[in-house]
mmCIF file of C-alpha atoms in Angstrom:
data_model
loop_
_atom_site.group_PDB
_atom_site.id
_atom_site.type_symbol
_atom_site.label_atom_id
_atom_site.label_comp_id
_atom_site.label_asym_id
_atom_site.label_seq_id
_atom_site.Cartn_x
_atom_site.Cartn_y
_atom_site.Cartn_z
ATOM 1 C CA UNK Z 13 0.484 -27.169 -12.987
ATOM 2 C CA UNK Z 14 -2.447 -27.186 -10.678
ATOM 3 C CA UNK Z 15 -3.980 -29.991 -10.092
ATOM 4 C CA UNK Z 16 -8.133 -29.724 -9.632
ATOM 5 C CA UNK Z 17 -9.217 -30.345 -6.008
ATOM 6 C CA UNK Z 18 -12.928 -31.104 -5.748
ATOM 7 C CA UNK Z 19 -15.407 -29.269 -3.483
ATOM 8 C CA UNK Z 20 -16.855 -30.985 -1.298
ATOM 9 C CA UNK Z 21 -19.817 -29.407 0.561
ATOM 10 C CA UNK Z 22 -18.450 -31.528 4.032
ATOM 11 C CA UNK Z 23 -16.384 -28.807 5.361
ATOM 12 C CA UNK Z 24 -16.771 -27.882 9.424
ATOM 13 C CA UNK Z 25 -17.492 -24.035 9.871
ATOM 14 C CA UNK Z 26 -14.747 -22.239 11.291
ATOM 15 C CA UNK Z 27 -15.364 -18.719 13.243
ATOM 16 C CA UNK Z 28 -13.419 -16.218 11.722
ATOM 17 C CA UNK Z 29 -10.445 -14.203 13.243
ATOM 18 C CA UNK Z 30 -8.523 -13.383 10.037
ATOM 19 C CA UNK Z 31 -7.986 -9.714 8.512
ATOM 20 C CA UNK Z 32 -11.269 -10.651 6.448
ATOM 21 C CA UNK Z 33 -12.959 -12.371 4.898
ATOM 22 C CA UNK Z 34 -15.206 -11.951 8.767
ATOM 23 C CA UNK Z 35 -17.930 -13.540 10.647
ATOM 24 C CA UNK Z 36 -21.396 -12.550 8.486
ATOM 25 C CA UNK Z 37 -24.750 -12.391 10.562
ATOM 26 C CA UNK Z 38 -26.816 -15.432 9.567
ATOM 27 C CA UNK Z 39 -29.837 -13.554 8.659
ATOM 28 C CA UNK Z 40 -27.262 -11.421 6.059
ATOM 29 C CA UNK Z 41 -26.212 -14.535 4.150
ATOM 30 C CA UNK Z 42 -29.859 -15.557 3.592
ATOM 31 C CA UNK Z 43 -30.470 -12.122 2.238
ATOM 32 C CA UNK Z 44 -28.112 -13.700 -1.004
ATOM 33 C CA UNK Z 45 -30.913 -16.364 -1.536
ATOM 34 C CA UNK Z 46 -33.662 -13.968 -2.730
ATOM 35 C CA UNK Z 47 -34.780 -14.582 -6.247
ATOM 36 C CA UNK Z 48 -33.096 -13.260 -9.146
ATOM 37 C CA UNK Z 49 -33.767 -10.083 -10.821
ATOM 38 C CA UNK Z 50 -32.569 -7.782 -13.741
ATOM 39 C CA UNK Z 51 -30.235 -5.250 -12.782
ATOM 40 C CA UNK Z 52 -32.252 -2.538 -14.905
ATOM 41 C CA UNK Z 53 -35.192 -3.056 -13.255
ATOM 42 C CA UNK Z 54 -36.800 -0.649 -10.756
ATOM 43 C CA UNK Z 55 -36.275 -2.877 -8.128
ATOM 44 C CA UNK Z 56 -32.510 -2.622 -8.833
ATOM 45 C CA UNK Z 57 -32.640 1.075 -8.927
ATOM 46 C CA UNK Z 58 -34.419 0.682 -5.469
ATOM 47 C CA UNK Z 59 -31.574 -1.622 -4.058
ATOM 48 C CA UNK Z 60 -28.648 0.704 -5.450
ATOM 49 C CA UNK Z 61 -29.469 4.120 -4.294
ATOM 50 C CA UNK Z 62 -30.754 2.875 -0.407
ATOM 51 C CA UNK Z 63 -27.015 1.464 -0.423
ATOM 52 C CA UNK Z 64 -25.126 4.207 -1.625
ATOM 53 C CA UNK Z 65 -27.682 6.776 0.368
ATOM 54 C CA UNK Z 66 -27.357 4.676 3.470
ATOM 55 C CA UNK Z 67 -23.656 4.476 3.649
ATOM 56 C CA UNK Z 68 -23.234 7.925 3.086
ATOM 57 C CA UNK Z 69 -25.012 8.760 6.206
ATOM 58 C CA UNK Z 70 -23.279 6.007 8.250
ATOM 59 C CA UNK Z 71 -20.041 7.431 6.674
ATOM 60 C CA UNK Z 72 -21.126 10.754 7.836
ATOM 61 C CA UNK Z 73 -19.940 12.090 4.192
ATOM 62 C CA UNK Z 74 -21.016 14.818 1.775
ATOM 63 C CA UNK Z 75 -18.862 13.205 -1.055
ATOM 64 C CA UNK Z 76 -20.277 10.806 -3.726
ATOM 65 C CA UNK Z 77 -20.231 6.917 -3.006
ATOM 66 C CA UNK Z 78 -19.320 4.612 -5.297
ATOM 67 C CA UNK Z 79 -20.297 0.844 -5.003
ATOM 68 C CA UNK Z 80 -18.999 -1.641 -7.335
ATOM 69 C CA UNK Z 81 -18.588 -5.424 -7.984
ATOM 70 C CA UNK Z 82 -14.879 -5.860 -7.133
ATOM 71 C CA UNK Z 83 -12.379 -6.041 -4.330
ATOM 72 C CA UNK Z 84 -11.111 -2.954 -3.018
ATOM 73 C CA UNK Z 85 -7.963 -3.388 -5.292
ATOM 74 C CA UNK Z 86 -10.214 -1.975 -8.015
ATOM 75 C CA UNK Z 87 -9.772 1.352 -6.298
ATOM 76 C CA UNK Z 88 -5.939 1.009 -6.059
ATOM 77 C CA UNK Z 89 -5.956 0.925 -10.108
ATOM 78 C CA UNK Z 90 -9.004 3.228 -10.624
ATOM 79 C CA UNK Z 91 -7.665 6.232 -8.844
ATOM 80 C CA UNK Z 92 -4.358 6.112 -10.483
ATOM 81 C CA UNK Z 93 -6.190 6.193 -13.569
ATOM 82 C CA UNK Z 94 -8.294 8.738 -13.138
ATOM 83 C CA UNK Z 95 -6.381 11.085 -11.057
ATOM 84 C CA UNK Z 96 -2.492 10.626 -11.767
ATOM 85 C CA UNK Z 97 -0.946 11.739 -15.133
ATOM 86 C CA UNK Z 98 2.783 11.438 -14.051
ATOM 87 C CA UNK Z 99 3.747 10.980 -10.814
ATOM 88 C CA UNK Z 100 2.964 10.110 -7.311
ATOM 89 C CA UNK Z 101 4.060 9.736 -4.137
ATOM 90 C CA UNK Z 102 2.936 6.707 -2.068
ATOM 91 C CA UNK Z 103 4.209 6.209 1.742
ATOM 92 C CA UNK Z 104 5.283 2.346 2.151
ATOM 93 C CA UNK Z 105 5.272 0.433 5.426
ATOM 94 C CA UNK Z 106 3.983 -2.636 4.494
ATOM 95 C CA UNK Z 107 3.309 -5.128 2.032
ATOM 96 C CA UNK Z 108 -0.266 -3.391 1.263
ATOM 97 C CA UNK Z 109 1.531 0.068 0.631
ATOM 98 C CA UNK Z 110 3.747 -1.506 -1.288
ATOM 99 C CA UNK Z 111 1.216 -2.862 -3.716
ATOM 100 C CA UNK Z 112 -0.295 0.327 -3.944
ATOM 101 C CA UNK Z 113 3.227 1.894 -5.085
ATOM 102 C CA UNK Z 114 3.776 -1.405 -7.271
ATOM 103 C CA UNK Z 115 0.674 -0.660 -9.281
ATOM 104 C CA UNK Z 116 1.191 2.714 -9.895
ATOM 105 C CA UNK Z 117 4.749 1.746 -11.605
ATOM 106 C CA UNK Z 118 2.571 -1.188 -13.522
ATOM 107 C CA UNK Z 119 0.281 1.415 -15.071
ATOM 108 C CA UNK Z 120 3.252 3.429 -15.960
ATOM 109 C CA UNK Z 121 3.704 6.056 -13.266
ATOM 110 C CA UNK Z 122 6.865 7.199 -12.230
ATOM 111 C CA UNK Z 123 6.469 6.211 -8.078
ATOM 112 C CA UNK Z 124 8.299 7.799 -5.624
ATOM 113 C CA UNK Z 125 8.302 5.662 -2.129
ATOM 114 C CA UNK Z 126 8.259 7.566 0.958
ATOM 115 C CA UNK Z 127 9.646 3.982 2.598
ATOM 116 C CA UNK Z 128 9.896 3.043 6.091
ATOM 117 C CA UNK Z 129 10.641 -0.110 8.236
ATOM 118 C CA UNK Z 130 7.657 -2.315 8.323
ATOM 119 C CA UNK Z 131 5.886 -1.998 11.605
ATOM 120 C CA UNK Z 132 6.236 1.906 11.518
ATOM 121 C CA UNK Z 133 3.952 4.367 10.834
ATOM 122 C CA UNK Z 134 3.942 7.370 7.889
ATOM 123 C CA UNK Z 135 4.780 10.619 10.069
ATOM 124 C CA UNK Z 136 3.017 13.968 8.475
ATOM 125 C CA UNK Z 137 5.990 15.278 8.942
ATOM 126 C CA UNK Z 138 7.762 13.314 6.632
ATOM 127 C CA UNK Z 139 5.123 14.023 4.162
ATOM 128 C CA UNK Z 140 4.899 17.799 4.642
ATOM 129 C CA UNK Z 141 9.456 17.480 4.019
ATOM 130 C CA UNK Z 142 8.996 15.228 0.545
ATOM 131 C CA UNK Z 143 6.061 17.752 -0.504
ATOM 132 C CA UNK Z 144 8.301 20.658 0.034
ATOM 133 C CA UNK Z 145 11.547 19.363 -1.356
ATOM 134 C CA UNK Z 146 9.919 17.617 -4.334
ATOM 135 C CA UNK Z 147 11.808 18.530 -7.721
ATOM 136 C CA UNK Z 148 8.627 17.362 -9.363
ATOM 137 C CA UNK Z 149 4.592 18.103 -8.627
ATOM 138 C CA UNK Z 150 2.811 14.604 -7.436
ATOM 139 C CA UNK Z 151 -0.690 14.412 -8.964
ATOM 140 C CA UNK Z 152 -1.433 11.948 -6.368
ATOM 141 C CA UNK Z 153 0.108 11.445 -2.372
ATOM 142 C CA UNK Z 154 -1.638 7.185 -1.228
ATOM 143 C CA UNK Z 155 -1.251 5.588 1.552
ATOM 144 C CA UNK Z 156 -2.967 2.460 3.703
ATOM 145 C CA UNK Z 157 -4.926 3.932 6.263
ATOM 146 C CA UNK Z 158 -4.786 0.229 8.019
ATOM 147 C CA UNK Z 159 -1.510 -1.583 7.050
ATOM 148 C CA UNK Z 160 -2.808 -5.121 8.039
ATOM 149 C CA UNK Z 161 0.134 -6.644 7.073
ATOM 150 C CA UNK Z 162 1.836 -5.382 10.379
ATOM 151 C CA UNK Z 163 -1.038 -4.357 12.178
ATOM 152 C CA UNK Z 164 0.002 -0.114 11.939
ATOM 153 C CA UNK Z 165 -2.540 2.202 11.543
ATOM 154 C CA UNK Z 166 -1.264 5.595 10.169
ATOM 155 C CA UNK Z 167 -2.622 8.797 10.913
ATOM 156 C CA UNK Z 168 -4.191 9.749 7.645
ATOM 157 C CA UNK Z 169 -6.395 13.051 9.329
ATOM 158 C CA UNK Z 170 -3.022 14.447 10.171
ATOM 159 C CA UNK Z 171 -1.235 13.852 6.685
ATOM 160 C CA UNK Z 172 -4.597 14.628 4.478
ATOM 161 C CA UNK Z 173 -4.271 18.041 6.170
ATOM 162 C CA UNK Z 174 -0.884 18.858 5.098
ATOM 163 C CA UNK Z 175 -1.607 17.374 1.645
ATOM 164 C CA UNK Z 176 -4.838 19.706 1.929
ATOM 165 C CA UNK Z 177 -2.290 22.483 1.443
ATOM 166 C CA UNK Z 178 -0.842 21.368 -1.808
ATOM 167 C CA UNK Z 179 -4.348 21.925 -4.458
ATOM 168 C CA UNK Z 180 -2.980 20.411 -7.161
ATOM 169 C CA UNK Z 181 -2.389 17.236 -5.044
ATOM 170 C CA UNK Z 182 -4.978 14.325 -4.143
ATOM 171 C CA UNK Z 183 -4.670 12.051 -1.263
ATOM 172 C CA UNK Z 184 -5.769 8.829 -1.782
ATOM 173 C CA UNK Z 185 -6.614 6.329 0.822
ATOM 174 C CA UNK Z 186 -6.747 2.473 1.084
ATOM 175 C CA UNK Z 187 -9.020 1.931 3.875
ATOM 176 C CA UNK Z 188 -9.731 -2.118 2.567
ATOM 177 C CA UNK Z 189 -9.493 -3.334 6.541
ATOM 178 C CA UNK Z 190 -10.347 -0.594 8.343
ATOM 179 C CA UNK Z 191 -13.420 1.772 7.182
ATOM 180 C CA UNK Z 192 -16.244 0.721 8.961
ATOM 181 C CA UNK Z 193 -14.377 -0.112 12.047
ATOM 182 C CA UNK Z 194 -12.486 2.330 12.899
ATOM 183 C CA UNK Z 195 -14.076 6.158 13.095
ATOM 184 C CA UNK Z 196 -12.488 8.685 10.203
ATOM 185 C CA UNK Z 197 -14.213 12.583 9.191
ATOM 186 C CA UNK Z 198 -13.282 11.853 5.501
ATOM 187 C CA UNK Z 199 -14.517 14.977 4.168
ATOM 188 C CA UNK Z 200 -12.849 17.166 7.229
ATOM 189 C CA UNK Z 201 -9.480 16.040 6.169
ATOM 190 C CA UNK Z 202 -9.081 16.620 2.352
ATOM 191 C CA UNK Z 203 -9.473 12.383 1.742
ATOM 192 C CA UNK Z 204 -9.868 13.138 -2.350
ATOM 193 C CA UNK Z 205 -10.561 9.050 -2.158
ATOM 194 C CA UNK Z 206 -10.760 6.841 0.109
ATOM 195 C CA UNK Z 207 -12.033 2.705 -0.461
ATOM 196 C CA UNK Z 208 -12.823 -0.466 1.445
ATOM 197 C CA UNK Z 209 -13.892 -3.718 0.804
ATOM 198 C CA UNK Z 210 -16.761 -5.468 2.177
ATOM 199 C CA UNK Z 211 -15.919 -8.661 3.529
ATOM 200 C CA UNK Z 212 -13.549 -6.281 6.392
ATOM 201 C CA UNK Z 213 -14.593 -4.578 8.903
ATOM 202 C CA UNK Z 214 -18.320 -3.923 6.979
ATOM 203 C CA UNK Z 215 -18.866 -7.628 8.034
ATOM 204 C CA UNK Z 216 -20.602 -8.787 4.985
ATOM 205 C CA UNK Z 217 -19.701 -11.407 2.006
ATOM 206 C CA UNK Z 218 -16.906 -10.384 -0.341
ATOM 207 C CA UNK Z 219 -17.470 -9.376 -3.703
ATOM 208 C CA UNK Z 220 -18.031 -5.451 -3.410
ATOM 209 C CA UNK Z 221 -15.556 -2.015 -3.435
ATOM 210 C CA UNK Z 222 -16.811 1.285 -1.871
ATOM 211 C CA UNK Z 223 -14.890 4.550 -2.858
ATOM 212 C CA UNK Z 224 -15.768 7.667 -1.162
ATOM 213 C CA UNK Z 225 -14.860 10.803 -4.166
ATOM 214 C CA UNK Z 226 -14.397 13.926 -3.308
ATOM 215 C CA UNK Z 227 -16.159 16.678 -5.566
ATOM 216 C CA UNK Z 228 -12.152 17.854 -6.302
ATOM 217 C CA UNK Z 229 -11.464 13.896 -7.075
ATOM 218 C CA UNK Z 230 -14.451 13.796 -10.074
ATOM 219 C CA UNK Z 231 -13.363 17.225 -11.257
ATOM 220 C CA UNK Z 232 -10.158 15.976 -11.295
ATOM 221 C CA UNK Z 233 -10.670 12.856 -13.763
ATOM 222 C CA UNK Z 234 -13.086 15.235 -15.982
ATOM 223 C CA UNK Z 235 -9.727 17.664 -17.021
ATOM 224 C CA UNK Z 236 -7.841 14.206 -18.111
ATOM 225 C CA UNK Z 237 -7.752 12.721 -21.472
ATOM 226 C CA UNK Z 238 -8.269 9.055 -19.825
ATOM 227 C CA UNK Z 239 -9.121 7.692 -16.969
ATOM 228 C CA UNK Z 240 -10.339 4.151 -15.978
ATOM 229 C CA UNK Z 241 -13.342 2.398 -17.863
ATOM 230 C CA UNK Z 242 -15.038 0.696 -15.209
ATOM 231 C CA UNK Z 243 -13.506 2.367 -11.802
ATOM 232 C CA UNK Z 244 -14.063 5.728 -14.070
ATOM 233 C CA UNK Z 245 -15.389 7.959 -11.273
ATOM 234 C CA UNK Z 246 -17.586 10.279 -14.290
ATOM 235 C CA UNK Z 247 -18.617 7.013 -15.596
ATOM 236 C CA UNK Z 248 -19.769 5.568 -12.078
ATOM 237 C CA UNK Z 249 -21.324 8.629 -10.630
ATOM 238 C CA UNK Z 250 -23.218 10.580 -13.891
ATOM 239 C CA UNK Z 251 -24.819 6.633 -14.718
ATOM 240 C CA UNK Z 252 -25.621 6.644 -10.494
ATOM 241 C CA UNK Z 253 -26.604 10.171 -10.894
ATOM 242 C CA UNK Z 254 -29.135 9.942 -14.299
ATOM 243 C CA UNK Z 255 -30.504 5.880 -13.566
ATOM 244 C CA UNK Z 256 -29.726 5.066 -9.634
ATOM 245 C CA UNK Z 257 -27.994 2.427 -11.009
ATOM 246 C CA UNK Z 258 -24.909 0.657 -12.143
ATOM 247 C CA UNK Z 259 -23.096 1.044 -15.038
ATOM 248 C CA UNK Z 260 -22.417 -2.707 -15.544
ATOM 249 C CA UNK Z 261 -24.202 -5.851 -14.170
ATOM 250 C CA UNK Z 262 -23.379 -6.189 -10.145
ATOM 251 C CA UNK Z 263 -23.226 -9.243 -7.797
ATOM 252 C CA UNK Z 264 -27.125 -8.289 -6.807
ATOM 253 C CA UNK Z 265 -27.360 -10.874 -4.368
ATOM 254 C CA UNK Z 266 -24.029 -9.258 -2.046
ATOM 255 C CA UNK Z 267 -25.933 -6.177 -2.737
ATOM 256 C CA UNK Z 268 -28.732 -7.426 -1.088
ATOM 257 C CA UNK Z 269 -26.762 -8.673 1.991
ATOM 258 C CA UNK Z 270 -25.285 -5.564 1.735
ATOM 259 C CA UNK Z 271 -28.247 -3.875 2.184
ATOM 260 C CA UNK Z 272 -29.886 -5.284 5.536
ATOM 261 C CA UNK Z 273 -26.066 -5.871 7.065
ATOM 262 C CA UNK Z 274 -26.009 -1.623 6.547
ATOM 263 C CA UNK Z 275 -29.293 -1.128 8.217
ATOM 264 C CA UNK Z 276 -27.255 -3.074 11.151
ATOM 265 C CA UNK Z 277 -24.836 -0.491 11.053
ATOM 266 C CA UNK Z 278 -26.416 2.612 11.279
ATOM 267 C CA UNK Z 279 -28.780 0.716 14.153
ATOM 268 C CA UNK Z 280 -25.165 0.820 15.636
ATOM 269 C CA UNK Z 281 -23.787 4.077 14.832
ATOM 270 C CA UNK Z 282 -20.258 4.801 12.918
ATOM 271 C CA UNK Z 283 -18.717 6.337 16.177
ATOM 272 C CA UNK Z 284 -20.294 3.749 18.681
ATOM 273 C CA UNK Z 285 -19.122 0.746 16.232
ATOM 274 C CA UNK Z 286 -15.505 2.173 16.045
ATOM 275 C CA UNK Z 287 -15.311 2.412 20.021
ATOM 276 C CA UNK Z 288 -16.424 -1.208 20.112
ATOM 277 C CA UNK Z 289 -13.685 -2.294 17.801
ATOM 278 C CA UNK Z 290 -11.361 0.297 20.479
ATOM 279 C CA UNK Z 291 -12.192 -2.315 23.079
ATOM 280 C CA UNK Z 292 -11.038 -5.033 21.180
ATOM 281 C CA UNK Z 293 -8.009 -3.560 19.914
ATOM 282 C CA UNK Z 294 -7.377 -2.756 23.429
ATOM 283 C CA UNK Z 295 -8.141 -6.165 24.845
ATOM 284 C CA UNK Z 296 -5.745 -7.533 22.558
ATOM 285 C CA UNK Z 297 -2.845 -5.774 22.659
ATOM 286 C CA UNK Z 298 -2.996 -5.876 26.455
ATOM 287 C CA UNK Z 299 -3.081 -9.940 26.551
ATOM 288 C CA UNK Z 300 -0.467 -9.737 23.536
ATOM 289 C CA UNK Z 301 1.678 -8.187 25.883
ATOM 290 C CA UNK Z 302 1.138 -10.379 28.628
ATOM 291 C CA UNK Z 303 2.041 -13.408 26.589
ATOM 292 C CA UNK Z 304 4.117 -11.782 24.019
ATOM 293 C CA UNK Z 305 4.440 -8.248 22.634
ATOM 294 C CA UNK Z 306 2.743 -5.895 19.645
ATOM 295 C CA UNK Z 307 4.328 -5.673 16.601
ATOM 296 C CA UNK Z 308 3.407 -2.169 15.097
ATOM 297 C CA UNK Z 309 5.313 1.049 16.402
ATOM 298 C CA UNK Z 310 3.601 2.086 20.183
ATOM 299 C CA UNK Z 311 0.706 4.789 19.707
ATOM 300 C CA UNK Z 312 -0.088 3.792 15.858
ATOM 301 C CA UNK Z 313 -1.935 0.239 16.170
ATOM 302 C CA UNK Z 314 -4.267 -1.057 14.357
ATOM 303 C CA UNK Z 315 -8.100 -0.718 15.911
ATOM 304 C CA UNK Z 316 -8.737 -3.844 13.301
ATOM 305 C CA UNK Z 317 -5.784 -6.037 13.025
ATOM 306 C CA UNK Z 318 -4.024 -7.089 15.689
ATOM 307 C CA UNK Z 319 0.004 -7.812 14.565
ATOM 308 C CA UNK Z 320 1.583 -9.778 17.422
ATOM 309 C CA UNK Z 321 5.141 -10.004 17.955
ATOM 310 C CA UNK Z 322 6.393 -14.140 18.697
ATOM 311 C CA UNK Z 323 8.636 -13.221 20.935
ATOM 312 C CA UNK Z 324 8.201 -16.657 22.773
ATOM 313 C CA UNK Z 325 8.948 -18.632 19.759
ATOM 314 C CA UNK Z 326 6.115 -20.691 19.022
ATOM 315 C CA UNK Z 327 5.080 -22.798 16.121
ATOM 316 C CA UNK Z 328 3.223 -20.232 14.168
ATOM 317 C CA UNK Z 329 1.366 -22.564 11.733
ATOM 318 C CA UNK Z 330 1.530 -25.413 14.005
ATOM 319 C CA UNK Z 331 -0.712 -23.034 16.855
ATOM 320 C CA UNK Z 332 -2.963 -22.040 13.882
ATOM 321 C CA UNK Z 333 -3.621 -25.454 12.946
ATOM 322 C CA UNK Z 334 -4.255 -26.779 15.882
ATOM 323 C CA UNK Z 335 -6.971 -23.700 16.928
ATOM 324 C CA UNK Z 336 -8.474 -24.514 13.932
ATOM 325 C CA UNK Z 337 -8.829 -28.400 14.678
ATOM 326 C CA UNK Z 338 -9.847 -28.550 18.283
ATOM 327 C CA UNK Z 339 -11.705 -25.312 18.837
ATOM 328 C CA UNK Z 340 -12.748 -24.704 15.229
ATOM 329 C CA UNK Z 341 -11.464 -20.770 15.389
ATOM 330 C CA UNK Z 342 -8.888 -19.785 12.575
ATOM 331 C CA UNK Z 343 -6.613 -16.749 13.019
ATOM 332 C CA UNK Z 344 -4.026 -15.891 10.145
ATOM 333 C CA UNK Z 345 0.266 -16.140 10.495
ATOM 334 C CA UNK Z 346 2.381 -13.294 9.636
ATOM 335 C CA UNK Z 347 1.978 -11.640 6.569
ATOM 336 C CA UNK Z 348 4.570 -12.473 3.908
ATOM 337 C CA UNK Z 349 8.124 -14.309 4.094
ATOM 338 C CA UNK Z 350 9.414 -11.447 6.317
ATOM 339 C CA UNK Z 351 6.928 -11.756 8.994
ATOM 340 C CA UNK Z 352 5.559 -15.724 8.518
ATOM 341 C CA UNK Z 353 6.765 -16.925 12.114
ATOM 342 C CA UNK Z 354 7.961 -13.943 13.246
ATOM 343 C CA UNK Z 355 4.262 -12.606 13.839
ATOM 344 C CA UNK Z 356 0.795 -13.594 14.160
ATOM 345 C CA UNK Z 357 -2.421 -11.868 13.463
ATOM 346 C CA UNK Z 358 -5.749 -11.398 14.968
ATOM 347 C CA UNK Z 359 -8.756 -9.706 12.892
ATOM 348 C CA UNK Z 360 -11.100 -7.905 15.632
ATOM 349 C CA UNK Z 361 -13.103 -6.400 13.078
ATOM 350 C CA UNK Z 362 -16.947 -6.958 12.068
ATOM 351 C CA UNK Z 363 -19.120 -8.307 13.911
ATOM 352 C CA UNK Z 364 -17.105 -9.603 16.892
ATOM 353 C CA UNK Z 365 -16.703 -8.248 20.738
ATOM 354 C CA UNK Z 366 -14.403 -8.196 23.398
ATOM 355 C CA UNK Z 367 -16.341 -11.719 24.442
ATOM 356 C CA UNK Z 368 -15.514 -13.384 20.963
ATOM 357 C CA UNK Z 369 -11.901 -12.378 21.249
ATOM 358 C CA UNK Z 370 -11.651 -13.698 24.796
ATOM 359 C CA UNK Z 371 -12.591 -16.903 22.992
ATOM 360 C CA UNK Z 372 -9.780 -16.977 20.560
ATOM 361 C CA UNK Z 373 -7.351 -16.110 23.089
ATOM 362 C CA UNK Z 374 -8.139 -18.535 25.773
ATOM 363 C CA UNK Z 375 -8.046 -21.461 22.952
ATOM 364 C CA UNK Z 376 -4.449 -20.153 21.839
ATOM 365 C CA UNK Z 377 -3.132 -19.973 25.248
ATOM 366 C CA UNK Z 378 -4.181 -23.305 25.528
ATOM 367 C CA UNK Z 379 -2.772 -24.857 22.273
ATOM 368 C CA UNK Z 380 0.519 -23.353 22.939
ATOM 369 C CA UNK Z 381 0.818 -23.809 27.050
ATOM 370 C CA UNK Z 382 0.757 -20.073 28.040
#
């Protein structure tokens, strides 16, 4: 049984270089320290649609925007719900993917896994042969966009367009670690749904989902007899659409840090703050190689997560603790029992630059004698 550890308000901050939770600007967190107010209240209504209206345009996308109080895992459940009635196909490559298939089968689906080794990437080709030979229709084709668990990034514009060509077929995205920092046309590549969470590459405290629904997505979940109660994309959008509000009580104070950390981002610009996290994807896979190698299959990386390959054998945890004690920077070990030692990753996501990287790096080379 677990045993109650205390909190102790004497912990030293760490910067963050994990897959998320990330770095959060200062003046973002204070945003959370505003005083309370009712979440029917026209103040609320104010807060709600400038959020959903704002990240629309820095999405770039025509579709409806859902915000709720939840981790993107919310989304994995909700879109099963409201969009599958029998089965689905989901492409595995990771342990992310593999969630995504896991809940499916949980909620009673019958899942069919389009599997590969972990560190590769879907293929649309692969997609386009399963959709053709299928001896059953799929309501629903998911994937990860982002597999942070091994650091691949598949190329979801290529398969949403050959599952464009099936109608009777969503494609479903997790995009937890990667929307926001790495550039995607969602509604030029038939994305039905696609979802992040906050504390990733949006750079802002955890507590919050964002699903992107395609107009085909809501009409979708209208022609079913159920769908999910509070990921319910009718539900969601008609209560956004008649009160610019929630349907249920949200974490107000993330929403507020959510809405001056967005204001940040379309300062930036969606295509200008994916090239920036480009750069740092680029910066470190090229010292990655110099010290070790990259984990994911060559020419489908991650522009968030960096998956590193230990190819020189070094004490994974031991490196990671020792970071974390003398330069106060915490990176994350391989993902899983399959991967613990074997790999190490690096979040470039957020709010951090090449600069900030450069940081991490030079303090691991150190700690380990590179």
């Amino acid at each position: 049984m677990t045993e109650k550890r205390e909190y102790t308000d004497d912990y030293p901050d760490k910067t963050l270089y994990i897959p998320g939770p990330t770095e959060v600007r200062e003046d973002v967190i204070e945003e959370m320290a505003q005083p309370m107010f009712g979440h029917r209240m026209d103040r609320m209504t104010d807060l709600y649609t400038t959020i959903v209206e704002d990240t629309k345009t820095f999405l770039g996308t025509d579709h409806e925007v859902m915000i709720l109080t939840a981790s993107g895992t919310e989304f994995w459940e909700a879109a099963t719900l409201n969009l599958v009635d029998e089965h689905m196909l989901v492409a595995t490559n990771g342990s992310f993917s593999e969630r995504f298939a896991n809940v499916g089968e949980r909620l009673g689906k019958t899942v069919d896994r389009l599997e590969y080794d972990w560190g590769k990437a879907v293929k649309p080709e692969d997609v386009r042969e399963r959709l053709e030979e299928r001896d059953r229709d799929y309501d629903v084709v998911g994937l990860a966009m982002n597999e942070s668990s091994t650091g691949v990034r598949n190329p979801i514009e290529e398969i949403g367009d050959v599952v464009a060509e099936y109608p009777d077929t969503y494609f479903v995205v997790d995009a937890v670690s990667s929307l926001g920092g790495d550039y995607v046309d969602i509604d030029a590549h038939g994305i039905d749904v696609i979802f992040n969470s906050t504390q990733k590459a949006f750079a802002m405290p955890p507590g919050l989902a964002v699903c992107v629904v395609s107009p085909e997505a809501y009409e979708r979940e209208l022609s079913k007899d159920s769908a999910s109660w509070y990921g319910g994309f009718q539900r969601a959008l008609d209560y956004y659409d008649r009160k610019g509000q929630t349907h249920s009580t949200p974490a107000i104070p993330v929403m507020l840090a959510y809405r001056k950390q967005m204001k940040y981002m379309l300062e930036e610009g969606h295509e200008a703050r994916s090239e920036r996290h480009r750069e740092m994807a680029e910066y470190t896979r090229e010292w990655a190689r110099e010290h070790f190698d990259v984990f994911p299959e060559a020419g489908y990386e991650s522009q968030t997560v960096g998956c590193i390959e230990n190819t020189q054998g070094i004490d994974v945890a031991g490196t990671i603790e020792r970071v974390s004690e003398e330069y106060d920077m915490v990176f994350s070990n391989g993902y899983g029992s399959q991967l613990g030692e074997e790999t190490f990753r690096i979040g470039h996501m957020g709010e951090h630059d090449v600069e900030s990287i450069r940081r991490l790096t030079d303090a691991i080379e150190d700690v380990a004698g590179l």
